[in-house]
Short mmCIF file of C-alpha atoms and ligand atoms in Angstrom, two decimals:
data_model
loop_
_atom_site.label_atom_id
_atom_site.label_comp_id
_atom_site.label_asym_id
_atom_site.label_seq_id
_atom_site.Cartn_x
_atom_site.Cartn_y
_atom_site.Cartn_z
CA MET Z 923 0.00 0.00 0.00
CA ASP Z 924 1.32 3.45 -0.92
CA PHE Z 925 0.94 5.83 2.04
CA SER Z 926 2.35 8.94 0.34
CA TYR Z 927 0.06 11.84 -0.52
CA SER Z 928 -0.96 12.62 -4.12
CA THR Z 929 -0.09 15.99 -5.71
CA ALA Z 930 -3.65 17.19 -5.09
CA GLU Z 931 -3.42 16.14 -1.43
CA LEU Z 932 -0.07 17.93 -1.05
CA ASP Z 933 -1.63 21.09 -2.55
CA PHE Z 934 -4.48 20.75 -0.09
CA ARG Z 935 -1.95 20.46 2.76
CA GLU Z 936 -0.28 23.68 1.59
CA GLU Z 937 -3.64 25.45 1.68
CA VAL Z 938 -4.23 24.24 5.25
CA ARG Z 939 -0.71 25.28 6.34
CA ASP Z 940 -1.11 28.67 4.76
CA TRP Z 941 -4.38 29.29 6.60
CA ILE Z 942 -2.92 28.09 9.90
CA ASN Z 943 0.11 30.39 9.54
CA LYS Z 944 -2.14 33.37 8.96
CA ASN Z 945 -4.78 32.60 11.59
CA ILE Z 946 -3.25 30.84 14.58
CA PRO Z 947 -1.19 33.31 16.63
CA GLY Z 948 0.49 30.59 18.74
CA ASP Z 949 -0.59 27.83 21.07
CA PHE Z 950 -3.81 28.50 22.95
CA GLY Z 951 -2.62 29.08 26.51
CA SER Z 952 0.67 30.71 25.43
CA PRO Z 953 1.30 34.47 25.83
CA ALA Z 954 0.45 34.88 22.12
CA TRP Z 955 -3.03 33.44 22.68
CA PRO Z 956 -3.86 33.51 26.40
CA ARG Z 957 -6.36 31.08 27.85
CA PRO Z 958 -8.91 33.03 29.96
CA GLU Z 959 -9.30 31.85 33.55
CA ASP Z 960 -12.89 33.13 33.70
CA PRO Z 961 -15.19 30.30 32.42
CA LYS Z 962 -17.49 32.80 30.65
CA LYS Z 963 -14.61 34.38 28.77
CA TYR Z 964 -13.24 30.91 27.99
CA MET Z 965 -16.59 30.04 26.37
CA GLU Z 966 -16.52 33.27 24.36
CA VAL Z 967 -13.03 32.53 23.05
CA THR Z 968 -14.02 28.97 22.14
CA PHE Z 969 -17.17 30.10 20.31
CA GLY Z 970 -15.07 32.78 18.58
CA TRP Z 971 -12.63 30.11 17.39
CA MET Z 972 -15.53 27.93 16.15
CA LYS Z 973 -16.91 30.93 14.22
CA LYS Z 974 -13.54 31.61 12.62
CA LEU Z 975 -13.18 28.00 11.48
CA TYR Z 976 -16.71 28.06 10.10
CA GLU Z 977 -16.31 31.33 8.23
CA SER Z 978 -13.11 30.03 6.66
CA ARG Z 979 -14.93 26.80 5.67
CA TRP Z 980 -12.76 24.60 7.89
CA THR Z 981 -15.69 23.11 9.80
CA GLY Z 982 -17.19 19.85 8.55
CA ILE Z 983 -14.84 19.81 5.57
CA ASP Z 984 -16.01 16.28 4.71
CA TRP Z 985 -19.63 17.46 4.44
CA PRO Z 986 -20.91 17.75 0.85
CA LYS Z 987 -20.59 21.21 -0.70
CA GLU Z 988 -24.39 21.51 -0.93
CA TYR Z 989 -24.53 21.48 2.89
CA GLY Z 990 -21.68 23.93 3.36
CA GLY Z 991 -18.70 21.53 3.48
CA ARG Z 992 -15.83 21.10 1.02
CA SER Z 993 -16.68 17.53 0.00
CA ALA Z 994 -13.20 16.71 1.31
CA SER Z 995 -12.05 13.08 1.01
CA PRO Z 996 -11.34 11.02 4.15
CA ILE Z 997 -7.59 11.49 3.46
CA GLU Z 998 -7.97 15.28 3.17
CA GLN Z 999 -9.94 15.30 6.39
CA PHE Z 1000 -7.03 13.48 8.03
CA ILE Z 1001 -4.46 15.89 6.55
CA PHE Z 1002 -6.42 18.79 8.04
CA MET Z 1003 -6.44 17.20 11.51
CA GLU Z 1004 -2.77 16.26 11.22
CA GLU Z 1005 -1.75 19.83 10.44
CA MET Z 1006 -3.99 21.32 13.13
CA ALA Z 1007 -2.41 18.95 15.65
CA ASP Z 1008 0.80 20.98 15.52
CA HIS Z 1009 -1.06 23.74 17.35
CA ILE Z 1010 -3.03 23.86 20.57
CA THR Z 1011 -6.42 25.44 19.87
CA PRO Z 1012 -9.64 25.67 21.92
CA SER Z 1013 -11.69 22.44 21.77
CA PRO Z 1014 -14.88 23.17 19.81
CA PHE Z 1015 -18.19 22.26 21.45
CA HIS Z 1016 -19.86 21.15 18.22
CA THR Z 1017 -17.85 17.97 17.59
CA ILE Z 1018 -20.89 15.71 18.16
CA GLY Z 1019 -23.08 17.88 15.92
CA VAL Z 1020 -20.61 18.13 13.05
CA GLY Z 1021 -19.09 14.66 13.32
CA MET Z 1022 -22.11 12.57 14.28
CA ALA Z 1023 -25.55 14.24 14.27
CA GLY Z 1024 -25.02 16.09 10.98
CA PRO Z 1025 -23.86 13.05 8.95
CA THR Z 1026 -26.69 10.96 10.45
CA ILE Z 1027 -29.28 13.57 9.45
CA MET Z 1028 -27.76 13.68 5.95
CA ALA Z 1029 -28.04 9.88 5.69
CA HIS Z 1030 -31.51 9.35 7.17
CA GLY Z 1031 -33.21 12.74 7.50
CA THR Z 1032 -36.11 14.18 5.53
CA GLU Z 1033 -35.47 17.25 3.39
CA ALA Z 1034 -37.20 19.39 6.03
CA GLN Z 1035 -34.92 18.01 8.77
CA LYS Z 1036 -31.82 18.67 6.68
CA GLN Z 1037 -32.88 22.25 5.96
CA ARG Z 1038 -33.78 22.91 9.58
CA TYR Z 1039 -30.77 21.44 11.37
CA LEU Z 1040 -27.68 21.19 9.17
CA PRO Z 1041 -26.85 24.91 8.70
CA LYS Z 1042 -26.85 25.65 12.45
CA ILE Z 1043 -24.89 22.51 13.29
CA LEU Z 1044 -22.14 23.62 10.92
CA SER Z 1045 -22.10 27.22 12.10
CA GLY Z 1046 -21.99 26.11 15.76
CA GLU Z 1047 -25.09 28.18 16.56
CA GLU Z 1048 -26.74 25.02 17.89
CA ILE Z 1049 -24.77 22.52 19.97
CA TRP Z 1050 -25.75 18.84 19.97
CA CYS Z 1051 -25.26 16.02 22.43
CA GLN Z 1052 -25.52 12.24 22.06
CA GLY Z 1053 -28.07 10.47 24.26
CA PHE Z 1054 -27.13 6.82 23.76
CA SER Z 1055 -25.63 5.40 27.00
CA GLU Z 1056 -27.79 4.63 30.02
CA PRO Z 1057 -26.94 3.43 33.53
CA ASN Z 1058 -27.53 -0.17 32.39
CA ALA Z 1059 -26.81 0.12 28.68
CA GLY Z 1060 -23.35 1.19 27.52
CA SER Z 1061 -21.30 -1.47 25.74
CA ASP Z 1062 -24.59 -3.31 25.25
CA LEU Z 1063 -26.42 -0.30 23.84
CA ALA Z 1064 -29.37 -2.36 22.65
CA ALA Z 1065 -30.28 -3.00 26.31
CA LEU Z 1066 -31.47 0.62 26.59
CA LYS Z 1067 -34.71 1.23 28.47
CA THR Z 1068 -35.65 4.87 27.81
CA THR Z 1069 -39.19 4.54 26.46
CA CYS Z 1070 -40.89 6.25 23.55
CA ARG Z 1071 -44.70 6.02 23.66
CA ASP Z 1072 -47.00 7.11 20.86
CA GLY Z 1073 -48.97 10.13 22.10
CA GLY Z 1074 -50.83 11.03 18.87
CA ASP Z 1075 -49.06 13.93 17.17
CA PHE Z 1076 -46.03 13.43 19.36
CA TYR Z 1077 -44.00 10.82 21.23
CA VAL Z 1078 -43.75 10.75 25.00
CA VAL Z 1079 -40.23 9.98 26.25
CA ASN Z 1080 -39.39 8.72 29.73
CA GLY Z 1081 -36.07 7.49 31.09
CA GLN Z 1082 -32.48 8.40 31.84
CA LYS Z 1083 -29.26 8.80 29.88
CA ILE Z 1084 -25.80 9.10 31.37
CA TRP Z 1085 -22.28 10.22 30.35
CA THR Z 1086 -23.95 12.70 27.97
CA SER Z 1087 -21.06 14.96 26.93
CA VAL Z 1088 -21.83 18.69 26.53
CA ALA Z 1089 -25.55 18.15 27.37
CA HIS Z 1090 -25.27 21.19 29.68
CA LEU Z 1091 -24.48 23.34 26.62
CA ALA Z 1092 -26.61 21.56 24.04
CA GLN Z 1093 -29.76 22.76 22.32
CA PHE Z 1094 -30.44 19.35 20.72
CA CYS Z 1095 -29.89 15.69 21.49
CA ILE Z 1096 -29.76 12.65 19.22
CA LEU Z 1097 -31.67 10.24 21.40
CA VAL Z 1098 -32.07 6.50 21.01
CA THR Z 1099 -35.22 5.18 22.66
CA ARG Z 1100 -37.22 1.96 22.96
CA ALA Z 1101 -40.64 2.14 21.29
CA ASP Z 1102 -41.43 -1.57 21.34
CA SER Z 1103 -39.95 -4.26 23.58
CA THR Z 1104 -41.83 -7.26 22.20
CA GLY Z 1105 -39.37 -8.25 19.44
CA SER Z 1106 -35.58 -8.77 19.34
CA LYS Z 1107 -33.60 -6.20 21.32
CA HIS Z 1108 -32.24 -4.56 18.16
CA ALA Z 1109 -35.77 -4.01 16.83
CA GLY Z 1110 -38.38 -1.52 18.01
CA MET Z 1111 -36.09 1.48 18.63
CA ASN Z 1112 -36.86 5.05 17.65
CA TYR Z 1113 -34.09 7.56 16.98
CA LEU Z 1114 -35.29 11.03 17.91
CA ILE Z 1115 -34.09 14.59 17.64
CA VAL Z 1116 -34.95 16.16 20.99
CA ASP Z 1117 -34.94 19.85 21.76
CA MET Z 1118 -33.19 20.06 25.13
CA ARG Z 1119 -35.39 23.04 26.11
CA THR Z 1120 -38.55 20.86 26.06
CA PRO Z 1121 -40.33 20.68 29.45
CA GLY Z 1122 -39.41 17.46 31.28
CA VAL Z 1123 -35.74 17.41 30.18
CA GLU Z 1124 -33.43 17.78 33.17
CA VAL Z 1125 -29.65 17.96 32.84
CA ARG Z 1126 -27.49 17.24 35.89
CA PRO Z 1127 -23.77 17.84 35.32
CA LEU Z 1128 -21.30 15.25 36.65
CA VAL Z 1129 -17.97 16.58 37.83
CA GLN Z 1130 -15.06 14.40 36.76
CA ILE Z 1131 -11.80 13.59 38.50
CA THR Z 1132 -10.27 16.59 36.66
CA GLY Z 1133 -12.82 18.93 38.27
CA ASP Z 1134 -14.46 19.64 34.90
CA PRO Z 1135 -18.17 18.93 34.38
CA GLU Z 1136 -17.67 17.49 30.90
CA PHE Z 1137 -20.64 15.15 30.87
CA ASN Z 1138 -24.04 14.80 32.48
CA GLU Z 1139 -26.95 12.69 33.55
CA VAL Z 1140 -30.05 13.58 31.54
CA PHE Z 1141 -33.52 12.73 32.79
CA PHE Z 1142 -36.62 12.62 30.60
CA SER Z 1143 -40.00 12.86 32.32
CA ASP Z 1144 -43.03 12.79 30.00
CA VAL Z 1145 -41.10 14.74 27.38
CA LYS Z 1146 -43.26 15.45 24.32
CA VAL Z 1147 -41.29 15.11 21.08
CA PRO Z 1148 -43.04 16.09 17.81
CA LYS Z 1149 -43.38 13.16 15.40
CA GLU Z 1150 -41.55 15.10 12.70
CA ASN Z 1151 -38.43 14.71 14.88
CA LEU Z 1152 -38.21 10.95 14.24
CA LEU Z 1153 -35.10 10.11 12.20
CA GLY Z 1154 -35.07 7.14 9.83
CA GLY Z 1155 -38.61 5.85 10.40
CA GLU Z 1156 -40.48 3.95 13.12
CA GLY Z 1157 -38.56 1.08 14.68
CA ASN Z 1158 -35.37 1.77 12.69
CA GLY Z 1159 -33.46 3.38 15.55
CA TRP Z 1160 -30.75 0.70 15.71
CA MET Z 1161 -29.83 1.10 12.04
CA VAL Z 1162 -29.69 4.90 12.41
CA ALA Z 1163 -27.59 4.58 15.59
CA ILE Z 1164 -25.07 2.40 13.71
CA THR Z 1165 -24.67 5.21 11.15
CA THR Z 1166 -23.87 7.63 14.00
CA LEU Z 1167 -21.36 5.21 15.55
CA MET Z 1168 -19.60 4.60 12.22
CA HIS Z 1169 -19.09 8.33 11.79
CA GLU Z 1170 -17.93 8.61 15.40
CA ARG Z 1171 -15.27 5.93 14.85
CA MET Z 1172 -13.91 7.59 11.70
CA ASN Z 1173 -13.91 11.15 13.06
CA ILE Z 1174 -12.56 10.22 16.43
CA ALA Z 1175 -9.57 8.41 14.91
CA ALA Z 1176 -8.29 11.58 13.23
CA LEU Z 1177 -8.97 13.66 16.33
CA LEU Z 1178 -7.22 11.24 18.67
CA TYR Z 1179 -4.24 10.84 16.38
CA GLY Z 1180 -3.88 14.63 16.28
CA ARG Z 1181 -3.93 14.80 20.05
CA ILE Z 1182 -1.34 12.09 20.66
CA LYS Z 1183 0.96 13.52 18.00
CA ARG Z 1184 0.95 16.79 19.92
CA THR Z 1185 1.31 15.06 23.30
CA LEU Z 1186 4.38 13.18 22.10
CA HIS Z 1187 5.91 16.44 20.89
CA ASP Z 1188 5.21 18.08 24.26
CA VAL Z 1189 6.64 15.16 26.27
CA VAL Z 1190 9.82 15.31 24.17
CA GLU Z 1191 10.05 19.06 24.89
CA LEU Z 1192 9.55 18.36 28.59
CA THR Z 1193 12.54 16.00 28.61
CA LYS Z 1194 14.63 18.82 27.12
CA GLN Z 1195 13.67 21.17 29.96
CA ILE Z 1196 14.11 18.97 33.03
CA LYS Z 1197 17.49 17.91 34.43
CA ARG Z 1198 18.26 14.95 36.69
CA HIS Z 1199 21.76 14.37 38.08
CA GLY Z 1200 23.19 17.17 35.99
CA ARG Z 1201 21.91 16.13 32.59
CA TYR Z 1202 18.72 16.70 30.64
CA LEU Z 1203 16.28 13.82 30.64
CA CYS Z 1204 16.39 13.65 26.86
CA GLU Z 1205 19.99 12.45 27.20
CA ASP Z 1206 19.02 9.58 29.48
CA PRO Z 1207 19.10 6.26 27.52
CA VAL Z 1208 16.05 4.86 29.34
CA ILE Z 1209 13.98 7.96 28.54
CA ARG Z 1210 15.24 7.97 24.93
CA HIS Z 1211 14.28 4.33 24.55
CA LYS Z 1212 10.77 5.04 25.80
CA LEU Z 1213 10.35 8.07 23.55
CA ALA Z 1214 11.51 6.08 20.53
CA TYR Z 1215 8.96 3.40 21.39
CA TYR Z 1216 6.14 5.98 21.56
CA ALA Z 1217 7.29 7.69 18.36
CA ALA Z 1218 7.03 4.34 16.51
CA ASN Z 1219 3.69 3.70 18.16
CA VAL Z 1220 2.27 7.08 17.13
CA GLU Z 1221 3.46 6.44 13.58
CA THR Z 1222 1.48 3.15 13.48
CA GLN Z 1223 -1.56 5.17 14.49
CA ARG Z 1224 -1.02 7.52 11.56
CA LEU Z 1225 -0.73 4.56 9.20
CA ASN Z 1226 -3.80 2.85 10.64
CA ASN Z 1227 -5.72 6.07 10.08
CA LEU Z 1228 -4.59 6.23 6.47
CA ARG Z 1229 -5.38 2.53 5.98
CA MET Z 1230 -8.90 3.04 7.30
CA ARG Z 1231 -9.37 6.14 5.14
CA ALA Z 1232 -8.01 4.45 2.01
CA HIS Z 1233 -10.76 1.83 2.43
CA ALA Z 1234 -13.41 4.49 3.00
CA SER Z 1235 -12.25 6.51 -0.05
CA GLY Z 1236 -12.39 3.36 -2.18
CA GLY Z 1237 -15.93 2.65 -0.99
CA THR Z 1238 -15.01 -0.50 0.98
CA ASP Z 1239 -15.81 -1.12 4.63
CA PRO Z 1240 -12.73 -0.33 6.78
CA GLY Z 1241 -13.83 -3.24 9.01
CA PRO Z 1242 -12.20 -3.44 12.44
CA ILE Z 1243 -9.24 -1.10 11.69
CA GLY Z 1244 -10.91 1.70 13.68
CA SER Z 1245 -11.22 -0.59 16.71
CA VAL Z 1246 -7.56 -1.64 16.47
CA PHE Z 1247 -6.59 2.02 16.16
CA LYS Z 1248 -8.53 3.02 19.29
CA LEU Z 1249 -7.06 0.10 21.24
CA ILE Z 1250 -3.46 1.08 20.42
CA TRP Z 1251 -4.15 4.80 20.87
CA CYS Z 1252 -5.71 4.33 24.29
CA LYS Z 1253 -2.81 2.38 25.76
CA SER Z 1254 -0.11 4.65 24.36
CA ASN Z 1255 -1.94 7.87 25.30
CA MET Z 1256 -2.43 6.74 28.89
CA ASP Z 1257 1.19 5.54 29.17
CA LEU Z 1258 2.63 8.66 27.56
CA LEU Z 1259 0.75 10.95 29.92
CA GLU Z 1260 1.84 8.82 32.85
CA MET Z 1261 5.42 9.24 31.67
CA ALA Z 1262 5.00 13.04 31.69
CA VAL Z 1263 3.63 12.93 35.24
CA ASP Z 1264 6.50 10.63 36.30
CA ILE Z 1265 9.02 13.04 34.79
CA LEU Z 1266 7.53 15.95 36.70
CA GLY Z 1267 7.60 13.91 39.89
CA PRO Z 1268 6.28 15.76 42.95
CA TYR Z 1269 5.79 18.97 40.92
CA ALA Z 1270 2.87 17.30 39.13
CA GLU Z 1271 0.92 17.20 42.38
CA LEU Z 1272 1.28 20.84 43.40
CA MET Z 1273 -2.02 22.69 43.35
CA PRO Z 1274 -2.32 26.21 41.91
CA GLY Z 1275 -1.22 28.74 44.53
CA SER Z 1276 1.26 26.43 46.28
CA ASP Z 1277 5.01 27.05 46.38
CA GLY Z 1278 6.78 25.81 43.27
CA HIS Z 1279 3.51 25.32 41.42
CA HIS Z 1280 3.89 25.54 37.68
CA THR Z 1281 0.93 25.85 35.28
CA LEU Z 1282 2.66 23.44 32.90
CA ALA Z 1283 2.62 20.73 35.55
CA ASP Z 1284 -1.00 21.60 36.30
CA GLU Z 1285 -1.97 20.96 32.68
CA TRP Z 1286 -0.07 17.65 32.56
CA MET Z 1287 -1.85 16.48 35.68
CA ARG Z 1288 -5.20 17.44 34.20
CA HIS Z 1289 -4.44 15.57 30.96
CA TRP Z 1290 -3.25 12.53 32.89
CA LEU Z 1291 -6.37 12.46 35.07
CA ARG Z 1292 -8.58 12.92 31.98
CA SER Z 1293 -6.85 10.00 30.26
CA ARG Z 1294 -8.48 7.63 32.77
CA ALA Z 1295 -11.60 7.93 30.62
CA ASN Z 1296 -9.76 6.82 27.46
CA SER Z 1297 -10.33 3.10 28.03
CA ILE Z 1298 -14.08 3.69 28.47
CA GLU Z 1299 -15.18 6.42 26.02
CA GLY Z 1300 -15.96 5.54 22.41
CA GLY Z 1301 -15.88 1.77 23.12
CA THR Z 1302 -14.18 0.15 26.11
CA THR Z 1303 -10.81 -1.57 25.82
CA GLU Z 1304 -12.34 -4.98 26.66
CA ILE Z 1305 -14.94 -4.63 23.88
CA LEU Z 1306 -12.28 -3.53 21.40
CA LYS Z 1307 -10.13 -6.51 22.38
CA ASN Z 1308 -13.11 -8.78 21.73
CA ILE Z 1309 -13.61 -7.21 18.29
CA THR Z 1310 -9.90 -7.54 17.47
CA GLY Z 1311 -9.81 -11.13 18.73
CA GLU Z 1312 -12.85 -12.22 16.77
CA ARG Z 1313 -12.65 -10.13 13.60
CA VAL Z 1314 -8.89 -9.76 13.11
CA LEU Z 1315 -7.43 -12.87 14.73
CA GLY Z 1316 -10.41 -15.15 13.99
CA LEU Z 1317 -10.67 -16.38 17.60
CA PRO Z 1318 -13.92 -18.02 18.77
CA ARG Z 1319 -16.53 -15.73 20.39
C1 LIG W 2130 -15.49 10.81 28.72
C2 LIG W 2130 -16.70 10.04 28.28
C3 LIG W 2130 -17.62 10.65 27.45
C4 LIG W 2130 -18.74 9.96 27.03
N1 LIG W 2130 -19.67 10.62 26.26
C5 LIG W 2130 -20.80 9.98 25.91
C6 LIG W 2130 -21.83 10.69 25.19
O1 LIG W 2130 -21.71 11.88 24.88
N2 LIG W 2130 -22.97 10.02 24.89
C7 LIG W 2130 -23.17 8.71 25.22
O2 LIG W 2130 -24.21 8.16 24.89
N3 LIG W 2130 -22.21 8.01 25.91
C8 LIG W 2130 -21.05 8.62 26.26
N4 LIG W 2130 -20.09 7.94 26.98
C9 LIG W 2130 -20.39 6.58 27.43
C10 LIG W 2130 -19.57 5.48 26.83
O3 LIG W 2130 -19.94 5.25 25.50
C11 LIG W 2130 -19.80 4.26 27.73
O4 LIG W 2130 -19.23 4.55 28.99
C12 LIG W 2130 -19.19 3.00 27.17
O5 LIG W 2130 -19.89 2.59 26.05
C13 LIG W 2130 -19.17 1.86 28.21
O6 LIG W 2130 -20.44 1.67 28.74
P1 LIG W 2130 -20.68 1.59 30.32
O7 LIG W 2130 -20.02 2.75 30.94
O8 LIG W 2130 -22.12 1.38 30.54
O9 LIG W 2130 -19.88 0.30 30.80
P2 LIG W 2130 -20.37 -1.21 30.68
O10 LIG W 2130 -20.78 -1.50 29.30
O11 LIG W 2130 -21.34 -1.49 31.76
O12 LIG W 2130 -19.03 -1.97 30.98
C14 LIG W 2130 -18.50 -2.10 32.30
C15 LIG W 2130 -17.20 -2.92 32.20
O13 LIG W 2130 -17.50 -4.24 31.70
C16 LIG W 2130 -16.77 -4.50 30.52
N5 LIG W 2130 -17.58 -5.25 29.57
C17 LIG W 2130 -18.85 -4.97 29.18
N6 LIG W 2130 -19.28 -5.88 28.26
C18 LIG W 2130 -18.24 -6.73 28.07
C19 LIG W 2130 -18.06 -7.88 27.24
N7 LIG W 2130 -19.02 -8.30 26.42
N8 LIG W 2130 -16.87 -8.51 27.28
C20 LIG W 2130 -15.86 -8.07 28.12
N9 LIG W 2130 -15.99 -7.01 28.93
C21 LIG W 2130 -17.16 -6.34 28.90
C22 LIG W 2130 -16.43 -3.13 29.95
O14 LIG W 2130 -15.27 -3.17 29.15
C23 LIG W 2130 -16.21 -2.32 31.22
O15 LIG W 2130 -14.91 -2.51 31.72
C24 LIG W 2130 -18.94 8.60 27.42
C25 LIG W 2130 -18.00 7.99 28.24
C26 LIG W 2130 -16.89 8.69 28.69
C27 LIG W 2130 -15.91 7.99 29.58
#
């Protein structure tokens, strides 16, 4: 397989680099682009960044041109993420809308749904969340119990979702519900678009180990959802949900690769700044060995991304490559961040305001704590190992 970029792809990369050089003043959080402490100001900066990307047509570049995208190929989408990864930028809040809800609406929505929702997803004016997981339905999503009863012109939804990222900011939710429990567990589901401002929707933020309330519990009590908000037809919720998850896997792979590429770069820089026994850590053979291992590992993640995207561009199913990618990414991301915290030693534990506290160490600690979620989010490590065992290695179920 040839992993080099075509002339057109190299031209595309130049266009991306040119835009980045003109529009990114420096890393977000550096003196050139300070990160506001005040949460309200932080939101403003993030929304401002989302607007800038949108106005320059760098949001949803894989969306068809008719819906405001660039009709970029999966490889171009990857190139964009790879180039952006060289810079720290605010994390947009509309990742679920652009990467999952939008493509699902394009695949299964009516013309009216496309016209209503797609433009504001792309512009970031409306934020979306994903209401799939429940307290007793995560890996086994089809076990979900949130009910959807026919109420005439509308559905009545009752139940609870959990781990719902950005629900506290979202105007809309893609919600998978159970309309009929008499058949097989994959049948009888309805996939709904729910306005989060509807009476009966209650969002309760959950504060994580990092101190950030990134995700939420969402409760639905007799929530009336207009029938025109059904996506993909009665009882077809499972099929529609699979579309969402396929887009999640593809988009997440580019995003995660971008992040680990940057993390590796930053850990290398850290080893150039910290001395032990009179020499910089980057000169220590044990540290060098570890860094070389991670560099090779990150490169396999780049190649797995390209492999998956080559299949998608050629119209063939990438199969389990995305699962293998996530499995390798998760382990190396968690280990790499642990290495950074080890390097910092006791400094990593100093809280803001204490003697010797350094904001750099603070950030590393936050990233390391956040990485605990890596083996759970977007498919747990055990489930991915099962998929790899069965579908790649041909082991029995
Ligand atoms: C940061 C973060 C953000 C998230 N955001 C969202 C979101 O926005 N929307 C949303 O819907 N969900 C979201 N999730 C939920 C996520 O998709 C689920 O946590 C995940 O699918 C696992 O489900 P669960 O937590 O119910 O664990 P369970 O499925 O109950 O699993 C518990 C443990 O059992 C293991 N296990 C389960 N089944 C098997 C099996 N067959 N074989 C071997 N081991 C097994 C699992 O690996 C795990 O270790 C998020 C999760 C995290 C961590």
